[in-house]
mmCIF file of C-alpha atoms and ligand atoms in Angstrom:
data_model
loop_
_atom_site.group_PDB
_atom_site.id
_atom_site.type_symbol
_atom_site.label_atom_id
_atom_site.label_comp_id
_atom_site.label_asym_id
_atom_site.label_seq_id
_atom_site.Cartn_x
_atom_site.Cartn_y
_atom_site.Cartn_z
ATOM 1 C CA UNK A 1 148.817 155.608 86.474
ATOM 2 C CA UNK A 2 149.826 159.154 86.826
ATOM 3 C CA UNK A 3 151.122 160.949 83.794
ATOM 4 C CA UNK A 4 153.770 163.634 84.331
ATOM 5 C CA UNK A 5 154.213 166.464 82.007
ATOM 6 C CA UNK A 6 157.362 166.517 80.171
ATOM 7 C CA UNK A 7 159.775 169.277 80.795
ATOM 8 C CA UNK A 8 161.019 169.379 77.161
ATOM 9 C CA UNK A 9 158.931 170.220 74.590
ATOM 10 C CA UNK A 10 157.776 167.882 71.963
ATOM 11 C CA UNK A 11 158.185 169.477 68.636
ATOM 12 C CA UNK A 12 155.641 169.231 65.964
ATOM 13 C CA UNK A 13 158.467 168.362 63.414
ATOM 14 C CA UNK A 14 162.414 167.881 63.504
ATOM 15 C CA UNK A 15 164.323 167.128 60.458
ATOM 16 C CA UNK A 16 166.699 164.548 60.455
ATOM 17 C CA UNK A 17 170.317 165.773 59.171
ATOM 18 C CA UNK A 18 173.014 163.448 59.284
ATOM 19 C CA UNK A 19 177.016 163.841 59.261
ATOM 20 C CA UNK A 20 176.655 163.042 55.348
ATOM 21 C CA UNK A 21 174.466 166.368 55.089
ATOM 22 C CA UNK A 22 176.984 168.247 56.995
ATOM 23 C CA UNK A 23 179.973 167.050 55.406
ATOM 24 C CA UNK A 24 178.544 167.750 51.865
ATOM 25 C CA UNK A 25 177.652 171.029 52.583
ATOM 26 C CA UNK A 26 181.240 171.771 54.180
ATOM 27 C CA UNK A 27 182.377 170.383 50.697
ATOM 28 C CA UNK A 28 180.391 172.768 48.815
ATOM 29 C CA UNK A 29 181.216 175.983 50.634
ATOM 30 C CA UNK A 30 184.876 174.812 50.185
ATOM 31 C CA UNK A 31 184.544 174.139 46.411
ATOM 32 C CA UNK A 32 183.454 177.674 45.710
ATOM 33 C CA UNK A 33 180.666 176.931 43.816
ATOM 34 C CA UNK A 34 177.370 177.956 45.788
ATOM 35 C CA UNK A 35 174.776 178.627 43.366
ATOM 36 C CA UNK A 36 173.135 176.379 40.685
ATOM 37 C CA UNK A 37 175.995 173.861 39.718
ATOM 38 C CA UNK A 38 177.267 170.263 39.992
ATOM 39 C CA UNK A 39 175.597 169.555 43.309
ATOM 40 C CA UNK A 40 172.173 170.671 41.890
ATOM 41 C CA UNK A 41 172.603 168.623 38.482
ATOM 42 C CA UNK A 42 173.393 165.679 40.251
ATOM 43 C CA UNK A 43 170.506 165.758 42.943
ATOM 44 C CA UNK A 44 168.265 166.628 39.762
ATOM 45 C CA UNK A 45 169.640 163.173 37.962
ATOM 46 C CA UNK A 46 169.541 161.051 40.998
ATOM 47 C CA UNK A 47 165.956 162.481 41.782
ATOM 48 C CA UNK A 48 164.757 161.808 38.312
ATOM 49 C CA UNK A 49 165.889 158.183 38.653
ATOM 50 C CA UNK A 50 164.478 157.764 41.886
ATOM 51 C CA UNK A 51 160.993 158.677 40.807
ATOM 52 C CA UNK A 52 161.686 157.079 37.508
ATOM 53 C CA UNK A 53 160.878 160.052 35.090
ATOM 54 C CA UNK A 54 162.857 161.485 32.522
ATOM 55 C CA UNK A 55 163.393 165.203 33.503
ATOM 56 C CA UNK A 56 163.644 166.749 36.921
ATOM 57 C CA UNK A 57 164.467 170.389 37.607
ATOM 58 C CA UNK A 58 165.463 171.467 41.083
ATOM 59 C CA UNK A 59 163.745 174.550 42.442
ATOM 60 C CA UNK A 60 163.438 176.890 45.481
ATOM 61 C CA UNK A 61 160.122 175.723 46.481
ATOM 62 C CA UNK A 62 157.382 173.137 45.661
ATOM 63 C CA UNK A 63 155.135 176.363 45.125
ATOM 64 C CA UNK A 64 157.696 177.439 42.341
ATOM 65 C CA UNK A 65 157.342 174.045 40.802
ATOM 66 C CA UNK A 66 153.348 174.292 41.076
ATOM 67 C CA UNK A 67 153.366 177.648 39.484
ATOM 68 C CA UNK A 68 155.841 176.678 36.573
ATOM 69 C CA UNK A 69 153.637 173.737 35.958
ATOM 70 C CA UNK A 70 150.556 175.816 35.323
ATOM 71 C CA UNK A 71 152.406 178.425 33.315
ATOM 72 C CA UNK A 72 153.720 175.565 31.345
ATOM 73 C CA UNK A 73 149.643 175.148 30.120
ATOM 74 C CA UNK A 74 149.197 178.732 28.861
ATOM 75 C CA UNK A 75 145.930 179.019 30.521
ATOM 76 C CA UNK A 76 143.674 181.748 29.200
ATOM 77 C CA UNK A 77 141.894 184.035 31.670
ATOM 78 C CA UNK A 78 139.044 182.425 33.355
ATOM 79 C CA UNK A 79 140.165 178.677 32.409
ATOM 80 C CA UNK A 80 139.416 176.589 35.113
ATOM 81 C CA UNK A 81 141.557 174.177 37.150
ATOM 82 C CA UNK A 82 139.762 171.918 39.683
ATOM 83 C CA UNK A 83 141.539 171.387 42.929
ATOM 84 C CA UNK A 84 141.046 170.198 46.398
ATOM 85 C CA UNK A 85 140.210 172.783 49.437
ATOM 86 C CA UNK A 86 142.124 170.489 51.653
ATOM 87 C CA UNK A 87 145.448 171.625 50.939
ATOM 88 C CA UNK A 88 147.887 174.098 51.719
ATOM 89 C CA UNK A 89 147.087 177.472 50.185
ATOM 90 C CA UNK A 90 150.142 177.496 47.677
ATOM 91 C CA UNK A 91 148.071 175.057 45.596
ATOM 92 C CA UNK A 92 145.289 177.240 44.868
ATOM 93 C CA UNK A 93 147.421 180.256 44.856
ATOM 94 C CA UNK A 94 149.336 179.186 41.827
ATOM 95 C CA UNK A 95 146.354 178.650 39.823
ATOM 96 C CA UNK A 96 145.104 182.597 40.692
ATOM 97 C CA UNK A 97 148.877 183.621 39.538
ATOM 98 C CA UNK A 98 148.509 181.597 36.297
ATOM 99 C CA UNK A 99 145.513 183.362 35.404
ATOM 100 C CA UNK A 100 143.118 180.418 36.224
ATOM 101 C CA UNK A 101 139.978 180.198 38.063
ATOM 102 C CA UNK A 102 140.242 177.512 40.891
ATOM 103 C CA UNK A 103 137.276 175.179 41.075
ATOM 104 C CA UNK A 104 137.366 173.369 44.508
ATOM 105 C CA UNK A 105 135.487 169.964 44.878
ATOM 106 C CA UNK A 106 135.029 167.602 47.641
ATOM 107 C CA UNK A 107 137.236 164.926 49.131
ATOM 108 C CA UNK A 108 136.735 161.262 50.322
ATOM 109 C CA UNK A 109 136.414 161.102 54.051
ATOM 110 C CA UNK A 110 138.479 158.019 54.397
ATOM 111 C CA UNK A 111 141.809 159.370 52.817
ATOM 112 C CA UNK A 112 141.236 163.419 52.470
ATOM 113 C CA UNK A 113 141.920 163.014 48.884
ATOM 114 C CA UNK A 114 140.060 164.565 45.840
ATOM 115 C CA UNK A 115 136.949 162.871 45.201
ATOM 116 C CA UNK A 116 137.084 161.700 41.404
ATOM 117 C CA UNK A 117 133.108 161.707 41.189
ATOM 118 C CA UNK A 118 133.189 165.468 42.343
ATOM 119 C CA UNK A 119 135.911 166.288 40.034
ATOM 120 C CA UNK A 120 133.882 164.568 37.131
ATOM 121 C CA UNK A 121 130.482 166.786 37.996
ATOM 122 C CA UNK A 122 132.606 170.035 38.105
ATOM 123 C CA UNK A 123 133.915 169.777 34.647
ATOM 124 C CA UNK A 124 132.616 172.483 32.395
ATOM 125 C CA UNK A 125 133.867 173.443 28.679
ATOM 126 C CA UNK A 126 136.483 175.948 30.383
ATOM 127 C CA UNK A 127 138.105 173.257 32.629
ATOM 128 C CA UNK A 128 141.740 172.926 31.481
ATOM 129 C CA UNK A 129 143.615 171.064 34.256
ATOM 130 C CA UNK A 130 142.708 168.829 37.561
ATOM 131 C CA UNK A 131 145.402 169.798 40.077
ATOM 132 C CA UNK A 132 145.460 167.089 42.550
ATOM 133 C CA UNK A 133 147.072 166.716 46.013
ATOM 134 C CA UNK A 134 148.255 163.125 47.633
ATOM 135 C CA UNK A 135 147.034 164.337 51.022
ATOM 136 C CA UNK A 136 149.640 163.298 53.807
ATOM 137 C CA UNK A 137 151.123 161.200 51.358
ATOM 138 C CA UNK A 138 148.121 158.719 50.298
ATOM 139 C CA UNK A 139 147.951 158.614 46.468
ATOM 140 C CA UNK A 140 144.929 159.472 45.266
ATOM 141 C CA UNK A 141 142.495 157.672 43.210
ATOM 142 C CA UNK A 142 144.733 157.526 39.992
ATOM 143 C CA UNK A 143 142.968 154.912 38.008
ATOM 144 C CA UNK A 144 139.891 156.977 37.926
ATOM 145 C CA UNK A 145 141.520 160.565 37.696
ATOM 146 C CA UNK A 146 143.742 159.390 34.845
ATOM 147 C CA UNK A 147 140.513 157.828 32.821
ATOM 148 C CA UNK A 148 138.739 161.211 33.367
ATOM 149 C CA UNK A 149 142.013 163.160 32.236
ATOM 150 C CA UNK A 150 142.211 161.191 29.211
ATOM 151 C CA UNK A 151 138.382 161.036 28.268
ATOM 152 C CA UNK A 152 137.825 164.689 28.832
ATOM 153 C CA UNK A 153 141.452 165.716 27.455
ATOM 154 C CA UNK A 154 141.999 167.821 30.431
ATOM 155 C CA UNK A 155 145.725 168.195 32.092
ATOM 156 C CA UNK A 156 146.333 166.432 35.144
ATOM 157 C CA UNK A 157 149.178 167.825 37.593
ATOM 158 C CA UNK A 158 150.280 166.417 40.882
ATOM 159 C CA UNK A 159 151.079 168.267 43.806
ATOM 160 C CA UNK A 160 153.225 165.448 45.581
ATOM 161 C CA UNK A 161 154.461 167.787 48.420
ATOM 162 C CA UNK A 162 153.674 164.840 50.873
ATOM 163 C CA UNK A 163 154.588 162.061 48.516
ATOM 164 C CA UNK A 164 158.083 161.750 47.457
ATOM 165 C CA UNK A 165 157.956 157.716 48.153
ATOM 166 C CA UNK A 166 154.405 157.315 47.673
ATOM 167 C CA UNK A 167 153.075 154.725 45.167
ATOM 168 C CA UNK A 168 149.575 153.621 43.524
ATOM 169 C CA UNK A 169 149.518 150.046 42.318
ATOM 170 C CA UNK A 170 153.247 149.597 42.224
ATOM 171 C CA UNK A 171 153.873 153.456 40.231
ATOM 172 C CA UNK A 172 155.377 156.102 41.953
ATOM 173 C CA UNK A 173 153.509 159.259 42.286
ATOM 174 C CA UNK A 174 155.159 161.713 39.682
ATOM 175 C CA UNK A 175 154.374 159.187 36.981
ATOM 176 C CA UNK A 176 150.551 160.023 36.692
ATOM 177 C CA UNK A 177 150.576 163.926 35.797
ATOM 178 C CA UNK A 178 151.752 165.905 32.895
ATOM 179 C CA UNK A 179 153.908 167.819 35.482
ATOM 180 C CA UNK A 180 154.260 166.607 39.227
ATOM 181 C CA UNK A 181 155.881 169.150 41.957
ATOM 182 C CA UNK A 182 157.646 167.938 45.045
ATOM 183 C CA UNK A 183 158.699 169.800 48.434
ATOM 184 C CA UNK A 184 161.715 169.562 50.417
ATOM 185 C CA UNK A 185 160.504 172.331 52.772
ATOM 186 C CA UNK A 186 161.645 171.963 56.661
ATOM 187 C CA UNK A 187 158.718 169.665 57.519
ATOM 188 C CA UNK A 188 158.327 167.583 54.731
ATOM 189 C CA UNK A 189 159.488 163.844 54.109
ATOM 190 C CA UNK A 190 162.951 165.040 52.836
ATOM 191 C CA UNK A 191 164.143 168.449 53.404
ATOM 192 C CA UNK A 192 166.565 171.034 51.937
ATOM 193 C CA UNK A 193 165.644 173.525 54.450
ATOM 194 C CA UNK A 194 163.724 175.204 51.352
ATOM 195 C CA UNK A 195 163.100 173.518 47.914
ATOM 196 C CA UNK A 196 161.163 171.532 45.322
ATOM 197 C CA UNK A 197 161.458 169.797 42.189
ATOM 198 C CA UNK A 198 159.377 169.881 39.144
ATOM 199 C CA UNK A 199 159.282 166.264 37.090
ATOM 200 C CA UNK A 200 157.867 165.699 33.443
ATOM 201 C CA UNK A 201 158.530 163.187 30.631
ATOM 202 C CA UNK A 202 158.130 165.965 27.828
ATOM 203 C CA UNK A 203 161.169 166.832 26.585
ATOM 204 C CA UNK A 204 160.103 170.296 25.154
ATOM 205 C CA UNK A 205 158.340 171.073 28.269
ATOM 206 C CA UNK A 206 161.056 170.119 30.276
ATOM 207 C CA UNK A 207 163.407 172.662 28.512
ATOM 208 C CA UNK A 208 160.823 175.374 28.681
ATOM 209 C CA UNK A 209 160.352 174.991 32.185
ATOM 210 C CA UNK A 210 163.976 174.995 33.191
ATOM 211 C CA UNK A 211 164.634 178.262 31.179
ATOM 212 C CA UNK A 212 161.652 179.884 32.932
ATOM 213 C CA UNK A 213 162.794 178.759 36.448
ATOM 214 C CA UNK A 214 165.753 180.985 35.780
ATOM 215 C CA UNK A 215 164.478 184.290 34.578
ATOM 216 C CA UNK A 216 163.965 182.913 31.119
ATOM 217 C CA UNK A 217 167.601 182.746 30.217
ATOM 218 C CA UNK A 218 168.555 179.995 27.923
ATOM 219 C CA UNK A 219 171.781 179.244 29.957
ATOM 220 C CA UNK A 220 172.128 178.680 33.646
ATOM 221 C CA UNK A 221 175.337 179.880 35.548
ATOM 222 C CA UNK A 222 177.029 176.623 35.110
ATOM 223 C CA UNK A 223 176.867 176.749 31.503
ATOM 224 C CA UNK A 224 178.051 180.467 31.590
ATOM 225 C CA UNK A 225 180.844 180.678 34.012
ATOM 226 C CA UNK A 226 182.395 177.115 34.388
ATOM 227 C CA UNK A 227 185.222 176.280 32.583
ATOM 228 C CA UNK A 228 183.559 174.784 29.611
ATOM 229 C CA UNK A 229 180.945 177.556 29.549
ATOM 230 C CA UNK A 230 180.140 180.257 27.121
ATOM 231 C CA UNK A 231 178.734 183.517 28.695
ATOM 232 C CA UNK A 232 176.303 184.600 25.981
ATOM 233 C CA UNK A 233 172.560 183.741 26.630
ATOM 234 C CA UNK A 234 169.284 184.938 25.151
ATOM 235 C CA UNK A 235 165.712 185.580 26.641
ATOM 236 C CA UNK A 236 162.767 184.342 24.672
ATOM 237 C CA UNK A 237 159.964 184.627 27.536
ATOM 238 C CA UNK A 238 160.249 186.674 30.923
ATOM 239 C CA UNK A 239 160.821 183.798 33.488
ATOM 240 C CA UNK A 240 160.941 183.596 37.457
ATOM 241 C CA UNK A 241 163.952 183.118 39.910
ATOM 242 C CA UNK A 242 162.865 179.876 41.047
ATOM 243 C CA UNK A 243 166.285 177.816 40.845
ATOM 244 C CA UNK A 244 167.779 175.540 43.643
ATOM 245 C CA UNK A 245 171.297 176.144 44.678
ATOM 246 C CA UNK A 246 173.848 173.950 45.324
ATOM 247 C CA UNK A 247 174.117 174.273 49.246
ATOM 248 C CA UNK A 248 170.320 173.218 49.228
ATOM 249 C CA UNK A 249 171.303 170.191 46.821
ATOM 250 C CA UNK A 250 174.124 169.336 48.872
ATOM 251 C CA UNK A 251 171.450 168.314 51.831
ATOM 252 C CA UNK A 252 168.988 166.987 49.179
ATOM 253 C CA UNK A 253 171.573 164.260 47.647
ATOM 254 C CA UNK A 254 171.671 162.651 51.104
ATOM 255 C CA UNK A 255 168.353 163.121 52.339
ATOM 256 C CA UNK A 256 167.155 161.258 49.261
ATOM 257 C CA UNK A 257 169.187 158.311 50.632
ATOM 258 C CA UNK A 258 167.191 158.054 53.731
ATOM 259 C CA UNK A 259 163.790 158.671 52.451
ATOM 260 C CA UNK A 260 162.693 154.935 52.722
ATOM 261 C CA UNK A 261 164.550 154.566 56.169
ATOM 262 C CA UNK A 262 162.521 157.867 57.387
ATOM 263 C CA UNK A 263 158.996 156.540 55.645
ATOM 264 C CA UNK A 264 159.240 153.050 57.707
ATOM 265 C CA UNK A 265 159.788 154.798 60.767
ATOM 266 C CA UNK A 266 156.818 156.939 60.448
ATOM 267 C CA UNK A 267 154.661 154.168 58.991
ATOM 268 C CA UNK A 268 155.548 152.373 62.378
ATOM 269 C CA UNK A 269 154.534 155.323 64.470
ATOM 270 C CA UNK A 270 151.156 155.725 62.427
ATOM 271 C CA UNK A 271 150.044 152.405 62.271
ATOM 272 C CA UNK A 272 150.630 151.965 66.260
ATOM 273 C CA UNK A 273 149.095 155.475 66.828
ATOM 274 C CA UNK A 274 145.903 154.452 64.848
ATOM 275 C CA UNK A 275 145.546 151.080 66.582
ATOM 276 C CA UNK A 276 145.851 152.886 69.943
ATOM 277 C CA UNK A 277 143.012 155.392 69.085
ATOM 278 C CA UNK A 278 140.643 153.037 67.387
ATOM 279 C CA UNK A 279 138.661 152.817 70.904
ATOM 280 C CA UNK A 280 138.409 156.645 71.431
ATOM 281 C CA UNK A 281 135.125 157.461 69.907
ATOM 282 C CA UNK A 282 135.646 161.378 69.997
ATOM 283 C CA UNK A 283 138.263 161.052 67.553
ATOM 284 C CA UNK A 284 139.136 159.379 63.960
ATOM 285 C CA UNK A 285 142.058 158.806 61.862
ATOM 286 C CA UNK A 286 142.678 158.017 58.221
ATOM 287 C CA UNK A 287 142.367 154.794 56.340
ATOM 288 C CA UNK A 288 144.795 153.224 53.777
ATOM 289 C CA UNK A 289 143.149 151.964 50.728
ATOM 290 C CA UNK A 290 144.321 148.732 48.982
ATOM 291 C CA UNK A 291 146.916 149.080 46.438
ATOM 292 C CA UNK A 292 148.823 152.069 47.775
ATOM 293 C CA UNK A 293 152.188 153.048 49.523
ATOM 294 C CA UNK A 294 151.429 155.681 51.756
ATOM 295 C CA UNK A 295 154.253 158.037 52.817
ATOM 296 C CA UNK A 296 152.535 158.677 56.182
ATOM 297 C CA UNK A 297 153.608 162.357 56.011
ATOM 298 C CA UNK A 298 151.522 163.713 58.770
ATOM 299 C CA UNK A 299 149.196 162.041 61.665
ATOM 300 C CA UNK A 300 146.026 163.902 61.418
ATOM 301 C CA UNK A 301 143.387 163.254 63.626
ATOM 302 C CA UNK A 302 139.670 164.524 63.525
ATOM 303 C CA UNK A 303 137.237 165.190 66.084
ATOM 304 C CA UNK A 304 134.163 163.358 65.517
ATOM 305 C CA UNK A 305 130.466 164.689 66.500
ATOM 306 C CA UNK A 306 130.910 162.736 69.785
ATOM 307 C CA UNK A 307 133.536 165.114 70.504
ATOM 308 C CA UNK A 308 132.670 167.889 73.255
ATOM 309 C CA UNK A 309 135.427 169.866 72.885
ATOM 310 C CA UNK A 310 136.667 172.246 70.373
ATOM 311 C CA UNK A 311 139.381 172.122 68.225
ATOM 312 C CA UNK A 312 141.164 175.062 69.808
ATOM 313 C CA UNK A 313 140.678 173.421 73.482
ATOM 314 C CA UNK A 314 142.195 170.186 72.244
ATOM 315 C CA UNK A 315 145.184 172.126 70.694
ATOM 316 C CA UNK A 316 145.174 174.075 74.047
ATOM 317 C CA UNK A 317 145.033 170.662 75.688
ATOM 318 C CA UNK A 318 148.328 169.458 74.025
ATOM 319 C CA UNK A 319 150.239 172.639 74.658
ATOM 320 C CA UNK A 320 149.486 172.237 78.144
ATOM 321 C CA UNK A 321 151.203 168.885 78.041
ATOM 322 C CA UNK A 322 154.045 170.358 76.025
ATOM 323 C CA UNK A 323 153.167 168.551 72.622
ATOM 324 C CA UNK A 324 153.430 170.705 69.493
ATOM 325 C CA UNK A 325 150.424 170.233 67.171
ATOM 326 C CA UNK A 326 149.615 171.484 63.272
ATOM 327 C CA UNK A 327 146.672 171.972 61.222
ATOM 328 C CA UNK A 328 146.446 170.443 57.928
ATOM 329 C CA UNK A 329 144.470 171.995 56.654
ATOM 330 C CA UNK A 330 141.953 174.648 57.100
ATOM 331 C CA UNK A 331 139.829 174.557 53.933
ATOM 332 C CA UNK A 332 141.209 176.732 51.567
ATOM 333 C CA UNK A 333 138.117 177.678 49.630
ATOM 334 C CA UNK A 334 136.999 179.396 53.079
ATOM 335 C CA UNK A 335 139.591 181.643 53.426
ATOM 336 C CA UNK A 336 138.679 185.373 52.931
ATOM 337 C CA UNK A 337 140.247 185.583 49.564
ATOM 338 C CA UNK A 338 138.671 182.730 47.804
ATOM 339 C CA UNK A 339 135.123 183.768 49.340
ATOM 340 C CA UNK A 340 135.443 187.173 48.031
ATOM 341 C CA UNK A 341 137.240 186.774 44.738
ATOM 342 C CA UNK A 342 135.302 183.435 43.575
ATOM 343 C CA UNK A 343 132.254 183.394 45.756
ATOM 344 C CA UNK A 344 133.143 180.001 47.587
ATOM 345 C CA UNK A 345 131.060 179.287 50.732
ATOM 346 C CA UNK A 346 130.309 177.005 53.551
ATOM 347 C CA UNK A 347 128.479 173.973 52.029
ATOM 348 C CA UNK A 348 130.372 173.886 48.681
ATOM 349 C CA UNK A 349 132.818 171.064 49.985
ATOM 350 C CA UNK A 350 130.893 169.707 53.073
ATOM 351 C CA UNK A 351 133.490 166.486 53.542
ATOM 352 C CA UNK A 352 136.415 168.854 53.275
ATOM 353 C CA UNK A 353 134.774 171.551 55.433
ATOM 354 C CA UNK A 354 134.012 169.034 58.276
ATOM 355 C CA UNK A 355 137.637 167.357 58.082
ATOM 356 C CA UNK A 356 139.532 170.709 57.616
ATOM 357 C CA UNK A 357 137.849 172.528 60.690
ATOM 358 C CA UNK A 358 137.978 169.614 63.097
ATOM 359 C CA UNK A 359 141.385 168.282 62.367
ATOM 360 C CA UNK A 360 144.862 168.887 63.864
ATOM 361 C CA UNK A 361 148.090 167.205 63.245
ATOM 362 C CA UNK A 362 150.086 165.262 65.983
ATOM 363 C CA UNK A 363 154.090 165.117 65.966
ATOM 364 C CA UNK A 364 155.596 162.539 63.407
ATOM 365 C CA UNK A 365 158.634 162.076 62.471
ATOM 366 C CA UNK A 366 161.620 159.379 62.222
ATOM 367 C CA UNK A 367 163.425 161.103 65.056
ATOM 368 C CA UNK A 368 160.586 160.629 67.490
ATOM 369 C CA UNK A 369 161.695 158.034 70.223
ATOM 370 C CA UNK A 370 159.068 155.017 71.408
ATOM 371 C CA UNK A 371 158.797 157.176 74.528
ATOM 372 C CA UNK A 372 157.936 160.254 72.782
ATOM 373 C CA UNK A 373 155.171 158.426 70.770
ATOM 374 C CA UNK A 374 153.817 156.659 73.964
ATOM 375 C CA UNK A 375 153.754 160.251 75.578
ATOM 376 C CA UNK A 376 151.737 161.318 72.657
ATOM 377 C CA UNK A 377 149.303 158.361 73.062
ATOM 378 C CA UNK A 378 149.003 158.993 76.786
ATOM 379 C CA UNK A 379 148.349 162.555 76.591
ATOM 380 C CA UNK A 380 145.676 161.954 73.762
ATOM 381 C CA UNK A 381 143.758 159.618 76.345
ATOM 382 C CA UNK A 382 144.013 162.174 78.936
ATOM 383 C CA UNK A 383 142.694 165.017 76.887
ATOM 384 C CA UNK A 384 139.906 162.914 74.889
ATOM 385 C CA UNK A 385 138.663 161.279 78.275
ATOM 386 C CA UNK A 386 137.171 164.735 79.152
ATOM 387 C CA UNK A 387 135.688 164.732 75.586
HETATM 388 C C1 LIG B 401 154.045 172.432 51.529
HETATM 389 C C2 LIG B 401 153.071 172.191 50.536
HETATM 390 C C3 LIG B 401 153.184 173.034 49.483
HETATM 391 C C4 LIG B 401 154.384 174.028 49.307
HETATM 392 O O1 LIG B 401 155.594 173.481 49.400
HETATM 393 P P1 LIG B 401 156.817 174.448 49.490
HETATM 394 O O2 LIG B 401 158.174 173.841 49.150
HETATM 395 O O3 LIG B 401 156.728 175.307 50.924
HETATM 396 O O4 LIG B 401 156.619 175.625 48.669
HETATM 397 C C5 LIG B 401 152.230 172.823 48.464
HETATM 398 N N1 LIG B 401 151.174 171.817 48.607
HETATM 399 C C6 LIG B 401 151.206 171.136 49.842
HETATM 400 C C7 LIG B 401 150.070 170.394 49.543
HETATM 401 C C8 LIG B 401 152.235 171.230 50.805
HETATM 402 O O5 LIG B 401 151.859 170.599 51.866
#
């Protein structure tokens, strides 16, 4: 069968913005209140209820949330934070920004998630926290990680950028760590364009983080300028400019309603694609372990030793067929900064290195049609028939 190159580029990702989001943005603009206000408060409340946590603080990114979470730990210079190299650089950068030392440990090749045995081996008297990432939305091994956190008295922080809807043994991600950060970046499971949420169940910590998210002022704009507000405020601790504003929240309020609908469509696509690719020896896909609800945030494939093409050649192949791809993720510990500053080197995390340097992500989002999915499958067969 002759495969025809499609005319229209198949984007790596396209958000799904419905009429509800558009109307809410117009209403927000008409309301005259654009910065952090009633819509942000409503989004925080709705999000906290969805995850099942006491406090949710809406921010301008997940990176901001991870940064605040680590600031909340009051690290001393040189305190160690164990994390995964198979993540976006932000996860590790915030450790550096909060005076910590990142310690990268290896991952489980089935899921790409941090390996609890490797975490345990990396613990030293200086270890203060474990910063885990639910890679592509498959929850980490929370039984093992919570046990380590408890027995060694080390804080657990979740980077749930991929995992708004993920569950581990019936419990939503965001309920395991002391603090958890979510992302609403343009390509994430739900989006506010840019945005994030930091959640916790601790009252005093939540209060401090909320204040730190807006310069360290103990009253936000709504408390200062709304009809019931009082203008005076005080600074106890210098903070950051990390607050979400109401136009973003207008998107988030309605995106959150659609999170499960979006997930079901991505699940359908991922399961179909994994089945189709099972007989291509030059690539492999991820597995779902028992007891999890995977958010299926991404559709990564990994080139196996059987593959004769380089990753660049494969990416070029998709480009020639007009298909966009992404990389999730080049191992963070091998980035020049981490090599130079912390002496990280090839061989430190062999599984993450093998996966991270031999992976690319195929298009995956609910707006993809069945024909789009079939096209990606057909193109993949074409490319890998030469591999
Ligand atoms: C996207 C992403 C982030 C950063 O999210 P932002 O909202 O863009 O700051 C952090 N960690 C992981 C694993 C991500 O994929």
